[in-house]
Coordinates of C-alpha atoms in Angstrom, one line a residue:
M1031 CA -12.5 38.3 15.4
G1032 CA -15.1 37.6 12.7
N1033 CA -18.0 35.1 12.9
R1034 CA -17.1 31.4 12.7
T1035 CA -17.3 30.0 9.2
V1036 CA -17.5 26.4 7.9
R1037 CA -13.8 26.8 7.0
D1038 CA -13.0 27.7 10.7
A1039 CA -15.1 24.9 12.0
T1040 CA -13.5 22.4 9.7
R1041 CA -10.0 23.5 10.7
E1042 CA -10.9 23.1 14.3
L1043 CA -12.1 19.6 13.5
L1044 CA -9.1 18.6 11.5
R1045 CA -6.8 19.7 14.3
E1046 CA -8.7 17.4 16.7
L1047 CA -8.6 14.5 14.2
G1048 CA -4.8 15.0 13.6
L1049 CA -5.4 15.8 9.9
T1050 CA -3.2 18.8 9.6
T1051 CA -0.9 17.4 6.9
V1052 CA -2.8 17.8 3.6
F1053 CA -1.7 16.4 0.3
G1054 CA -3.0 18.2 -2.8
N1055 CA -2.8 19.9 -6.1
P1056 CA -4.9 23.0 -6.0
G1057 CA -7.3 24.5 -8.4
S1058 CA -9.9 27.3 -8.5
T1059 CA -12.6 25.3 -6.7
E1060 CA -10.2 24.7 -3.7
L1061 CA -9.2 28.4 -3.2
A1062 CA -11.8 29.0 -0.5
F1063 CA -10.7 25.9 1.4
L1064 CA -7.0 27.0 1.2
A1065 CA -7.5 30.7 1.9
D1066 CA -5.5 32.1 4.9
W1067 CA -3.8 28.7 5.3
P1068 CA -2.9 28.2 9.0
D1069 CA 0.7 28.1 10.1
D1070 CA 0.2 24.8 12.0
F1071 CA -1.0 23.0 8.9
T1072 CA 1.3 21.5 6.3
Y1073 CA 0.4 21.4 2.6
V1074 CA 2.3 18.8 0.5
L1075 CA 2.1 19.8 -3.1
G1076 CA 2.2 17.1 -5.8
L1077 CA 2.4 18.0 -9.5
Q1078 CA -0.3 15.5 -10.6
E1079 CA -3.3 14.1 -8.7
A1080 CA -2.5 10.4 -9.1
T1081 CA 1.0 11.3 -7.6
V1082 CA -0.7 13.3 -4.8
V1083 CA -2.9 10.3 -3.7
A1084 CA 0.0 7.8 -3.9
M1085 CA 2.1 10.1 -1.7
A1086 CA -0.7 10.3 0.8
D1087 CA -1.1 6.5 0.6
G1088 CA 2.6 6.0 1.5
Y1089 CA 2.3 8.5 4.3
A1090 CA -0.6 6.8 5.8
Q1091 CA 0.8 3.3 5.4
A1092 CA 4.3 4.1 6.8
G1093 CA 2.9 6.2 9.7
R1094 CA -0.1 3.9 10.3
R1095 CA -2.3 7.1 10.5
P1096 CA -5.2 8.6 8.6
V1097 CA -4.4 11.2 5.9
L1098 CA -6.3 14.0 4.2
V1099 CA -6.2 14.6 0.5
N1100 CA -7.5 17.7 -1.4
L1101 CA -8.3 17.3 -5.1
H1102 CA -9.6 19.6 -7.8
S1103 CA -13.2 19.0 -9.0
A1104 CA -13.9 16.3 -11.6
G1105 CA -10.7 16.7 -13.5
G1106 CA -8.4 16.2 -10.5
V1107 CA -10.5 13.3 -9.2
G1108 CA -10.4 11.8 -12.6
H1109 CA -6.6 12.0 -12.8
S1110 CA -6.4 10.4 -9.3
L1111 CA -8.6 7.4 -9.8
G1112 CA -5.9 4.8 -10.5
S1113 CA -4.2 5.7 -7.2
V1114 CA -7.6 5.8 -5.4
F1115 CA -8.1 2.3 -6.6
T1116 CA -4.8 1.3 -5.1
A1117 CA -5.6 3.1 -1.8
F1118 CA -8.8 1.1 -1.7
R1119 CA -6.9 -2.2 -2.2
N1120 CA -4.3 -1.1 0.2
R1121 CA -7.0 -0.4 2.8
T1122 CA -5.6 3.1 3.4
P1123 CA -7.4 5.4 5.9
M1124 CA -7.8 8.4 3.5
V1125 CA -10.2 11.2 3.6
I1126 CA -10.5 12.9 0.1
I1127 CA -12.1 16.3 -0.1
A1128 CA -12.6 17.5 -3.7
G1129 CA -13.7 21.0 -4.7
Q1130 CA -16.9 21.6 -6.5
Q1131 CA -18.3 24.6 -8.3
L1132 CA -20.5 27.2 -6.6
R1133 CA -23.9 25.8 -5.6
N1134 CA -25.9 28.4 -7.5
L1135 CA -24.1 27.4 -10.8
L1136 CA -24.5 23.7 -10.5
P1137 CA -27.9 23.4 -12.2
D1138 CA -26.4 24.8 -15.4
E1139 CA -23.5 22.3 -15.6
P1140 CA -20.8 25.0 -15.2
Y1141 CA -17.2 25.0 -16.2
L1142 CA -15.3 22.8 -13.8
G1143 CA -18.5 21.5 -12.3
A1144 CA -18.6 17.9 -11.3
T1145 CA -21.7 16.1 -12.4
E1146 CA -22.9 13.5 -9.9
A1147 CA -19.6 14.1 -8.0
A1148 CA -20.3 11.5 -5.3
N1149 CA -20.7 8.8 -7.9
F1150 CA -17.5 9.4 -9.7
P1151 CA -15.0 7.5 -7.4
K1152 CA -17.3 4.6 -6.7
P1153 CA -16.9 1.7 -6.1
Y1154 CA -13.4 2.2 -4.8
V1155 CA -14.3 4.3 -1.8
K1156 CA -16.0 3.2 1.4
W1157 CA -18.3 6.2 1.4
S1158 CA -19.0 9.0 -1.0
H1159 CA -21.0 12.1 -0.4
E1160 CA -21.8 15.7 -1.4
P1161 CA -23.3 17.6 1.6
A1162 CA -26.7 19.0 1.0
S1163 CA -25.9 22.3 2.7
A1164 CA -22.8 24.2 3.8
E1165 CA -23.5 23.7 7.5
E1166 CA -23.4 19.9 7.0
V1167 CA -19.8 20.0 5.7
P1168 CA -17.9 19.7 9.1
G1169 CA -20.2 16.9 10.3
A1170 CA -19.7 15.1 7.0
I1171 CA -15.9 15.2 7.4
A1172 CA -16.3 13.8 10.9
R1173 CA -18.4 11.0 9.6
A1174 CA -15.9 10.4 6.7
F1175 CA -13.0 10.1 9.2
H1176 CA -14.8 7.5 11.2
I1177 CA -15.7 5.4 8.2
A1178 CA -12.2 5.6 6.8
T1179 CA -10.6 4.6 10.0
Q1180 CA -12.9 1.7 10.9
E1181 CA -11.6 -1.7 10.0
P1182 CA -11.4 -2.6 7.3
Q1183 CA -10.0 0.8 6.6
G1184 CA -10.2 2.6 3.3
P1185 CA -10.6 5.8 1.4
V1186 CA -13.7 8.0 1.6
F1187 CA -14.8 10.9 -0.6
L1188 CA -16.5 14.3 -0.1
S1189 CA -17.3 16.8 -2.8
V1190 CA -17.7 20.3 -1.3
P1191 CA -19.0 23.3 -3.3
S1192 CA -16.5 26.1 -3.1
D1193 CA -18.9 28.7 -1.6
D1194 CA -19.6 26.5 1.4
W1195 CA -16.4 27.4 3.2
D1196 CA -17.3 31.0 3.7
V1197 CA -20.8 30.3 5.1
E1198 CA -21.2 31.2 8.8
T1199 CA -22.2 28.4 11.1
S1200 CA -23.0 28.0 14.8
K1201 CA -23.6 24.2 14.5
P1202 CA -21.5 22.3 17.1
I1203 CA -19.1 19.7 15.8
V1204 CA -18.8 16.5 17.8
S1205 CA -15.5 14.7 17.4
R1206 CA -15.5 11.2 18.8
P1207 CA -12.4 9.0 19.4
R1208 CA -11.5 6.5 16.7
I1209 CA -13.4 3.2 16.9
P1210 CA -11.1 0.3 18.1
G1211 CA -10.9 -3.1 16.5
F1212 CA -13.2 -6.0 17.4
A1213 CA -12.5 -9.5 18.8
P1214 CA -13.4 -12.9 17.4
D1215 CA -16.4 -14.8 18.5
P1216 CA -15.3 -16.8 21.6
D1217 CA -16.7 -20.1 20.4
A1218 CA -15.1 -19.7 17.0
L1219 CA -11.8 -19.0 18.6
I1220 CA -12.1 -22.1 20.8
E1221 CA -12.8 -24.2 17.7
L1222 CA -9.8 -22.8 15.9
A1223 CA -7.5 -23.3 18.9
A1224 CA -8.7 -26.9 19.2
A1225 CA -8.0 -27.5 15.5
L1226 CA -4.5 -26.1 15.9
D1227 CA -3.8 -28.3 19.0
A1228 CA -4.9 -31.4 17.0
S1229 CA -2.9 -30.5 14.0
E1230 CA 0.4 -32.2 13.3
R1231 CA 1.6 -29.9 10.5
P1232 CA -0.1 -26.5 10.8
G1233 CA 0.7 -23.7 8.4
L1234 CA 0.1 -20.0 8.6
V1235 CA -0.5 -17.6 5.7
V1236 CA 0.0 -14.0 6.6
G1237 CA -1.3 -10.9 4.7
A1238 CA -0.8 -7.2 4.8
A1239 CA -3.4 -6.5 7.6
V1240 CA -1.0 -8.2 10.1
D1241 CA 1.7 -5.7 9.6
A1242 CA -0.7 -2.8 9.1
E1243 CA -2.0 -3.5 12.7
G1244 CA 1.6 -3.7 13.9
V1245 CA 1.3 -7.3 15.3
V1246 CA 4.1 -9.1 13.4
P1247 CA 5.9 -9.9 16.7
E1248 CA 2.7 -11.6 18.0
V1249 CA 2.5 -13.7 14.8
V1250 CA 6.2 -14.7 15.2
A1251 CA 5.4 -15.8 18.8
L1252 CA 2.3 -17.7 17.5
A1253 CA 4.3 -19.5 14.8
E1254 CA 7.1 -20.4 17.2
R1255 CA 4.6 -21.7 19.8
L1256 CA 2.9 -23.9 17.1
N1257 CA 6.2 -24.7 15.3
A1258 CA 4.2 -23.8 12.2
G1259 CA 5.6 -22.9 8.8
V1260 CA 4.6 -19.4 7.6
W1261 CA 3.8 -18.3 4.0
A1262 CA 3.3 -14.8 2.6
S1263 CA 0.0 -14.4 0.9
P1264 CA -0.1 -13.9 -2.8
M1265 CA 0.6 -10.3 -3.9
S1266 CA 0.7 -9.0 -0.3
A1267 CA 1.3 -5.3 -0.1
R1268 CA 3.3 -5.5 3.2
C1269 CA 5.8 -7.9 4.9
S1270 CA 4.0 -9.6 7.8
F1271 CA 6.7 -12.0 8.9
P1272 CA 10.5 -11.6 8.9
E1273 CA 11.8 -13.4 5.9
D1274 CA 15.0 -14.5 7.5
H1275 CA 13.1 -16.5 10.2
P1276 CA 13.7 -20.2 10.1
L1277 CA 9.9 -20.8 10.0
F1278 CA 9.4 -18.6 6.9
L1279 CA 8.6 -20.9 3.9
G1280 CA 8.3 -18.3 1.1
F1281 CA 5.7 -16.6 -1.1
L1282 CA 2.5 -18.1 -2.4
H1283 CA 2.0 -17.4 -6.1
P1284 CA -1.3 -16.0 -7.3
E1285 CA -2.4 -19.2 -9.1
R1286 CA -4.7 -22.0 -7.8
K1287 CA -2.5 -25.0 -8.7
L1288 CA 0.6 -23.5 -7.3
I1289 CA -1.1 -22.5 -4.1
T1290 CA -2.7 -25.9 -3.6
A1291 CA 0.6 -27.7 -4.3
A1292 CA 2.5 -25.4 -1.8
L1293 CA 0.1 -26.0 1.0
Q1294 CA 0.0 -29.8 0.7
A1295 CA 2.7 -30.0 3.4
H1296 CA 0.1 -28.9 6.0
D1297 CA -2.8 -30.7 7.5
L1298 CA -4.4 -27.3 8.6
V1299 CA -3.9 -23.8 7.3
V1300 CA -4.8 -20.5 9.1
V1301 CA -5.0 -17.4 6.9
L1302 CA -4.4 -14.2 8.9
G1303 CA -5.2 -10.8 7.4
A1304 CA -5.4 -11.9 3.7
P1305 CA -7.8 -13.2 1.2
A1306 CA -7.9 -16.9 0.5
F1307 CA -6.6 -16.3 -2.1
T1308 CA -5.6 -13.5 -4.5
Y1309 CA -5.2 -14.8 -8.1
H1310 CA -3.6 -13.2 -11.1
V1311 CA -3.4 -16.1 -13.7
Y1312 CA -5.3 -19.3 -14.3
H1313 CA -3.7 -22.6 -15.3
G1314 CA -6.8 -24.8 -14.8
E1315 CA -8.3 -26.3 -11.7
P1316 CA -5.9 -28.2 -9.3
E1317 CA -6.3 -32.0 -9.0
L1318 CA -5.7 -31.8 -5.3
S1319 CA -7.8 -30.1 -2.6
L1320 CA -6.6 -27.5 -0.1
P1321 CA -6.0 -28.6 3.4
P1322 CA -8.7 -27.7 6.0
L1323 CA -8.7 -23.9 6.1
Y1324 CA -9.5 -21.1 8.7
L1325 CA -9.7 -17.5 7.5
V1326 CA -9.4 -14.7 10.0
S1327 CA -10.3 -11.3 8.6
D1328 CA -12.0 -8.1 9.6
D1329 CA -13.6 -7.7 6.1
E1330 CA -17.1 -9.0 5.8
Q1331 CA -17.0 -8.8 2.0
L1332 CA -13.9 -10.9 1.9
L1333 CA -15.4 -13.5 4.3
A1334 CA -18.6 -13.7 2.2
R1335 CA -16.7 -14.8 -1.0
P1336 CA -17.3 -18.4 -2.0
A1337 CA -14.1 -20.0 -0.5
E1338 CA -13.3 -23.2 1.3
G1339 CA -12.9 -23.2 5.0
V1340 CA -14.2 -21.6 8.2
A1341 CA -14.5 -17.8 8.4
I1342 CA -13.8 -15.9 11.6
R1343 CA -14.4 -12.1 11.7
S1344 CA -12.0 -10.2 13.8
T1345 CA -9.2 -7.6 13.6
Q1346 CA -5.8 -9.2 13.6
R1347 CA -4.4 -7.8 16.9
L1348 CA -7.2 -9.2 19.0
A1349 CA -7.5 -12.5 17.2
I1350 CA -3.7 -13.2 17.2
R1351 CA -3.3 -12.3 20.9
A1352 CA -6.3 -14.5 21.8
L1353 CA -4.8 -17.4 19.8
N1354 CA -1.5 -17.1 21.5
A1355 CA -3.3 -17.4 24.8
A1356 CA -5.5 -20.3 23.7
V1357 CA -3.3 -22.8 21.9
G1358 CA -1.5 -25.4 23.9
E1359 CA 2.1 -26.7 23.9
V1360 CA 2.3 -29.5 21.3
E1361 CA 5.4 -31.3 20.1
R1362 CA 5.7 -31.0 16.4
A1363 CA 8.4 -31.6 13.8
T1364 CA 10.0 -28.4 12.5
P1365 CA 9.2 -27.6 8.8
E1366 CA 11.9 -27.9 6.3
P1367 CA 13.5 -24.4 6.0
L1368 CA 13.3 -22.3 2.9
A1369 CA 16.2 -23.0 0.5
R1370 CA 17.5 -19.7 -0.9
P1371 CA 19.5 -19.4 -4.1
E1372 CA 23.2 -18.6 -4.0
R1373 CA 24.2 -14.9 -4.1
P1374 CA 24.4 -13.8 -7.7
V1375 CA 27.8 -13.1 -9.2
E1376 CA 28.8 -9.9 -11.0
T1377 CA 27.7 -9.9 -14.7
S1378 CA 27.7 -7.5 -17.6
P1379 CA 25.1 -6.3 -18.2
I1380 CA 24.0 -6.2 -14.5
S1381 CA 21.3 -8.7 -13.4
A1382 CA 18.4 -7.6 -11.2
P1383 CA 19.2 -10.4 -8.7
Y1384 CA 22.7 -8.9 -8.3
V1385 CA 21.2 -5.4 -7.6
Y1386 CA 18.9 -6.9 -4.9
S1387 CA 21.8 -8.8 -3.3
V1388 CA 23.8 -5.6 -3.0
L1389 CA 20.8 -3.8 -1.6
A1390 CA 20.4 -6.6 1.0
E1391 CA 24.1 -6.1 2.0
L1392 CA 23.8 -2.3 2.4
L1393 CA 20.3 -1.7 3.8
P1394 CA 20.0 -0.5 7.4
D1395 CA 17.9 -2.7 9.6
N1396 CA 15.2 -0.1 10.0
A1397 CA 14.9 0.8 6.4
I1398 CA 11.5 1.0 4.5
V1399 CA 11.7 -0.6 1.1
V1400 CA 8.9 0.6 -1.3
E1401 CA 8.8 -1.6 -4.4
E1402 CA 7.3 -1.5 -7.9
A1403 CA 9.4 -3.5 -10.3
P1404 CA 6.9 -6.2 -11.3
S1405 CA 9.1 -8.2 -13.6
H1406 CA 11.7 -8.6 -10.8
R1407 CA 9.4 -9.4 -7.9
N1408 CA 10.7 -13.0 -7.7
D1409 CA 14.3 -11.7 -7.7
L1410 CA 13.4 -9.4 -4.8
H1411 CA 11.9 -12.3 -2.8
N1412 CA 15.0 -14.4 -3.5
H1413 CA 17.8 -11.9 -2.8
L1414 CA 16.4 -9.1 -0.7
P1415 CA 14.7 -10.7 2.3
I1416 CA 12.7 -8.1 4.3
T1417 CA 13.6 -8.7 8.0
S1418 CA 11.9 -5.8 9.7
T1419 CA 8.9 -6.6 12.0
D1420 CA 7.6 -3.0 11.7
G1421 CA 6.6 -1.8 8.3
G1422 CA 9.7 -2.7 6.4
F1423 CA 8.1 -3.2 3.0
L1424 CA 5.4 -1.4 1.1
T1425 CA 3.9 -2.0 -2.4
M1426 CA 0.6 -1.7 -4.1
A1427 CA -2.1 -4.3 -3.6
S1428 CA -4.0 -3.3 -6.7
G1429 CA -1.4 -3.9 -9.5
T1430 CA -1.9 -0.4 -10.7
L1431 CA 1.4 1.1 -11.7
G1432 CA 2.6 4.5 -10.4
Y1433 CA 2.4 3.9 -6.6
A1434 CA 5.9 3.3 -5.4
L1435 CA 7.9 6.4 -6.4
P1436 CA 5.4 8.9 -4.7
A1437 CA 4.6 6.5 -1.9
A1438 CA 8.3 6.5 -1.0
V1439 CA 8.1 10.3 -0.7
G1440 CA 5.0 10.0 1.6
A1441 CA 6.7 7.3 3.7
A1442 CA 9.7 9.5 4.2
L1443 CA 7.5 12.4 5.3
A1444 CA 5.7 10.1 7.8
S1445 CA 8.9 8.4 9.1
P1446 CA 11.8 10.8 8.8
E1447 CA 13.8 8.8 11.3
R1448 CA 13.9 5.7 8.9
P1449 CA 15.9 5.4 5.6
V1450 CA 13.5 4.9 2.6
V1451 CA 14.5 3.1 -0.5
A1452 CA 12.3 2.8 -3.6
V1453 CA 13.1 0.0 -6.1
L1454 CA 11.4 0.8 -9.4
G1455 CA 11.1 -0.5 -12.9
D1456 CA 11.8 2.0 -15.7
G1457 CA 8.2 1.7 -16.9
S1458 CA 6.5 2.0 -13.6
S1459 CA 8.6 5.0 -12.5
M1460 CA 7.3 7.0 -15.4
Y1461 CA 3.7 6.9 -14.3
S1462 CA 4.5 9.2 -11.4
V1463 CA 8.0 10.7 -11.9
Q1464 CA 6.6 14.1 -10.7
G1465 CA 7.1 12.8 -7.2
L1466 CA 10.8 13.5 -7.5
W1467 CA 10.0 17.2 -7.4
T1468 CA 8.2 16.9 -4.1
A1469 CA 11.0 14.9 -2.6
A1470 CA 13.4 17.6 -3.6
Q1471 CA 11.2 20.4 -2.3
H1472 CA 11.1 18.8 1.1
G1473 CA 14.7 17.7 1.1
L1474 CA 13.8 14.1 1.8
P1475 CA 16.8 11.7 1.7
V1476 CA 15.0 9.0 -0.3
T1477 CA 17.0 6.7 -2.5
F1478 CA 15.2 5.8 -5.8
V1479 CA 16.8 2.8 -7.5
I1480 CA 15.5 2.4 -11.1
L1481 CA 16.1 -1.0 -12.8
D1482 CA 16.1 -0.1 -16.4
N1483 CA 15.6 -3.0 -18.9
S1484 CA 14.1 -0.7 -21.6
Q1485 CA 10.8 -2.5 -21.6
Y1486 CA 7.6 -3.5 -19.9
A1487 CA 9.1 -6.9 -19.1
A1488 CA 6.3 -8.2 -16.9
L1489 CA 3.9 -7.7 -19.9
R1490 CA 6.2 -9.6 -22.1
A1491 CA 6.6 -12.4 -19.6
L1492 CA 2.9 -12.8 -19.1
G1493 CA 2.4 -12.6 -22.9
A1494 CA 5.0 -15.4 -23.4
A1495 CA 3.2 -17.6 -20.8
M1496 CA 0.0 -17.2 -22.9
G1497 CA 1.8 -18.0 -26.1
A1498 CA 1.7 -14.4 -27.3
E1499 CA 5.3 -13.7 -28.2
K1500 CA 4.8 -10.6 -30.3
I1501 CA 3.2 -7.8 -28.3
P1502 CA 3.1 -4.1 -29.3
G1503 CA 3.7 -1.4 -26.8
A1504 CA 6.2 -3.2 -24.6
E1505 CA 9.4 -1.6 -25.8
L1506 CA 10.8 1.4 -24.0
G1507 CA 14.2 3.1 -23.9
G1508 CA 15.8 6.5 -24.5
I1509 CA 14.7 8.0 -21.2
D1510 CA 17.3 10.1 -19.4
F1511 CA 16.4 9.2 -15.8
P1512 CA 19.4 11.0 -14.2
G1513 CA 18.6 14.1 -16.3
L1514 CA 14.9 14.0 -15.2
A1515 CA 15.9 13.7 -11.6
R1516 CA 18.4 16.6 -11.7
S1517 CA 15.9 18.8 -13.5
M1518 CA 13.5 18.3 -10.5
G1519 CA 16.2 19.1 -7.9
C1520 CA 17.4 15.6 -7.0
E1521 CA 20.9 14.1 -7.1
A1522 CA 21.5 11.3 -9.6
A1523 CA 24.0 8.6 -10.6
S1524 CA 24.2 6.2 -13.5
V1525 CA 25.4 2.6 -13.1
S1526 CA 26.1 0.3 -16.1
E1527 CA 28.9 -1.9 -14.6
A1528 CA 28.5 -4.2 -11.6
A1529 CA 31.7 -2.9 -10.0
E1530 CA 30.1 0.6 -9.8
L1531 CA 26.9 -0.4 -8.0
K1532 CA 28.0 -0.7 -4.4
G1533 CA 29.7 2.7 -4.4
A1534 CA 26.8 4.4 -6.0
L1535 CA 24.3 3.0 -3.5
E1536 CA 26.5 3.8 -0.5
A1537 CA 26.8 7.4 -1.7
A1538 CA 23.0 7.6 -2.2
F1539 CA 22.3 6.2 1.3
A1540 CA 24.8 8.7 2.8
S1541 CA 23.3 11.7 1.0
S1542 CA 21.0 14.1 2.8
R1543 CA 19.2 14.8 -0.5
P1544 CA 16.9 12.6 -2.6
T1545 CA 19.0 10.6 -5.0
L1546 CA 18.1 8.6 -8.0
V1547 CA 20.4 5.7 -8.9
H1548 CA 19.8 4.6 -12.5
V1549 CA 20.9 1.0 -13.1
T1550 CA 21.0 -0.5 -16.6
V1551 CA 20.1 -4.2 -16.2
D1552 CA 19.9 -7.0 -18.6
S1553 CA 16.8 -7.3 -20.8
A1554 CA 16.1 -10.9 -20.2
F1555 CA 12.7 -11.5 -18.7
H1556 CA 11.7 -14.5 -16.6
K1557 CA 8.6 -16.5 -15.9
L1558 CA 6.6 -14.8 -13.2
Y1559 CA 4.5 -17.7 -11.9

């Protein structure tokens, strides 16, 4: 056996950390890292770096586990940055290792060299570093892992010169256990529990961090104990409360006046695992004030924003469990239940609400829905309630398109025991359509449902709300989605009549292969907020 190299030490470390599934798209500066690839490691190839990062993001989110990504120098990192931004907003525990040119070539700005490599992905990584020497590499990876997996979690970045991997090292690598979450200040918790006990009409606003920590059942128990109505936070990337529960009140829109009006029904609001609040549009300042507000979050940056209310720093699991133990039994009136619209009827052309209603009828209870159809988000909320209390819904928190198709592939790799359905707009699917190839290569039974209205309808809807009726670059059409899917090894079906939809979806769900269902929907676009 030869002497121990940095590559050997790194692989020992990655095994200890559970990072033996690597998502990547290789180049010359990664060859030394990939050489003599171990049989107990899995390399998931994506055909473009933004797709690679989004697949890894879905894998980490669905599996609630950290993930390793390998990118190619400055070019590959540049391609990936939109998805890195999403991973940052999604709070994804992701370690990114990018190849760098040989150390002795770097002073001359060589071909494929990354200038100021550690600065390139900032500010959308928690930590970014290029080790000063080869022997520092394994230790830097260990540090990166701990930074990525500490709450609030997020991506980290390392640039590693390609000749570092073959350097011999005797330096020991210390692998410490992941750092657990942290509890709220006891006095702050007592204050919050007392405020809830005194409240007559409390409300909860839940965000993605609740489901990311796997404590939705505890939130359900808290809401039932308080008899409190529960809202989903604006633009939440996960479902943190079952939407068929009688205490679920709906979705807050990302606009100040609408949020303020919706929360007037409460005399106290507690925000769990979300900002207070995320905004997308501005219609002026509200005339009314928000009710008294408590914000429970692990993110010191979020808690430092100029917002109303009392901030309590804690991870969600410990805060919610402590609240369940601290609040008393108080008689309260039950909030008015959420009124849902009637099930849509069959129309020609097919409406997006009808597609969602059929999906709601057919989806297994343990399915994961990965969504990126922005112009139809309200239709999804109205007609496809997510009822799972364990990671039943994923989307991007950043608003950057191209997440859902590859994220569904990553989710299926992480949770092979669960059906995965991606619901996509025609425009958003084309940002990362290469992910279909990876799904086919791994034989993943993912169903990709494309709602094709031949346009960027969300852009048109927002433009219309601004009074901008004529906008260039919003018209699409002429894309052969079934042909694209078949060319990459997937099965495919086309649906243009409502009567065909149920059968096509049933066949897709029953297939053992990745299947794309292309649905032509009406071109009408609706007000988003």
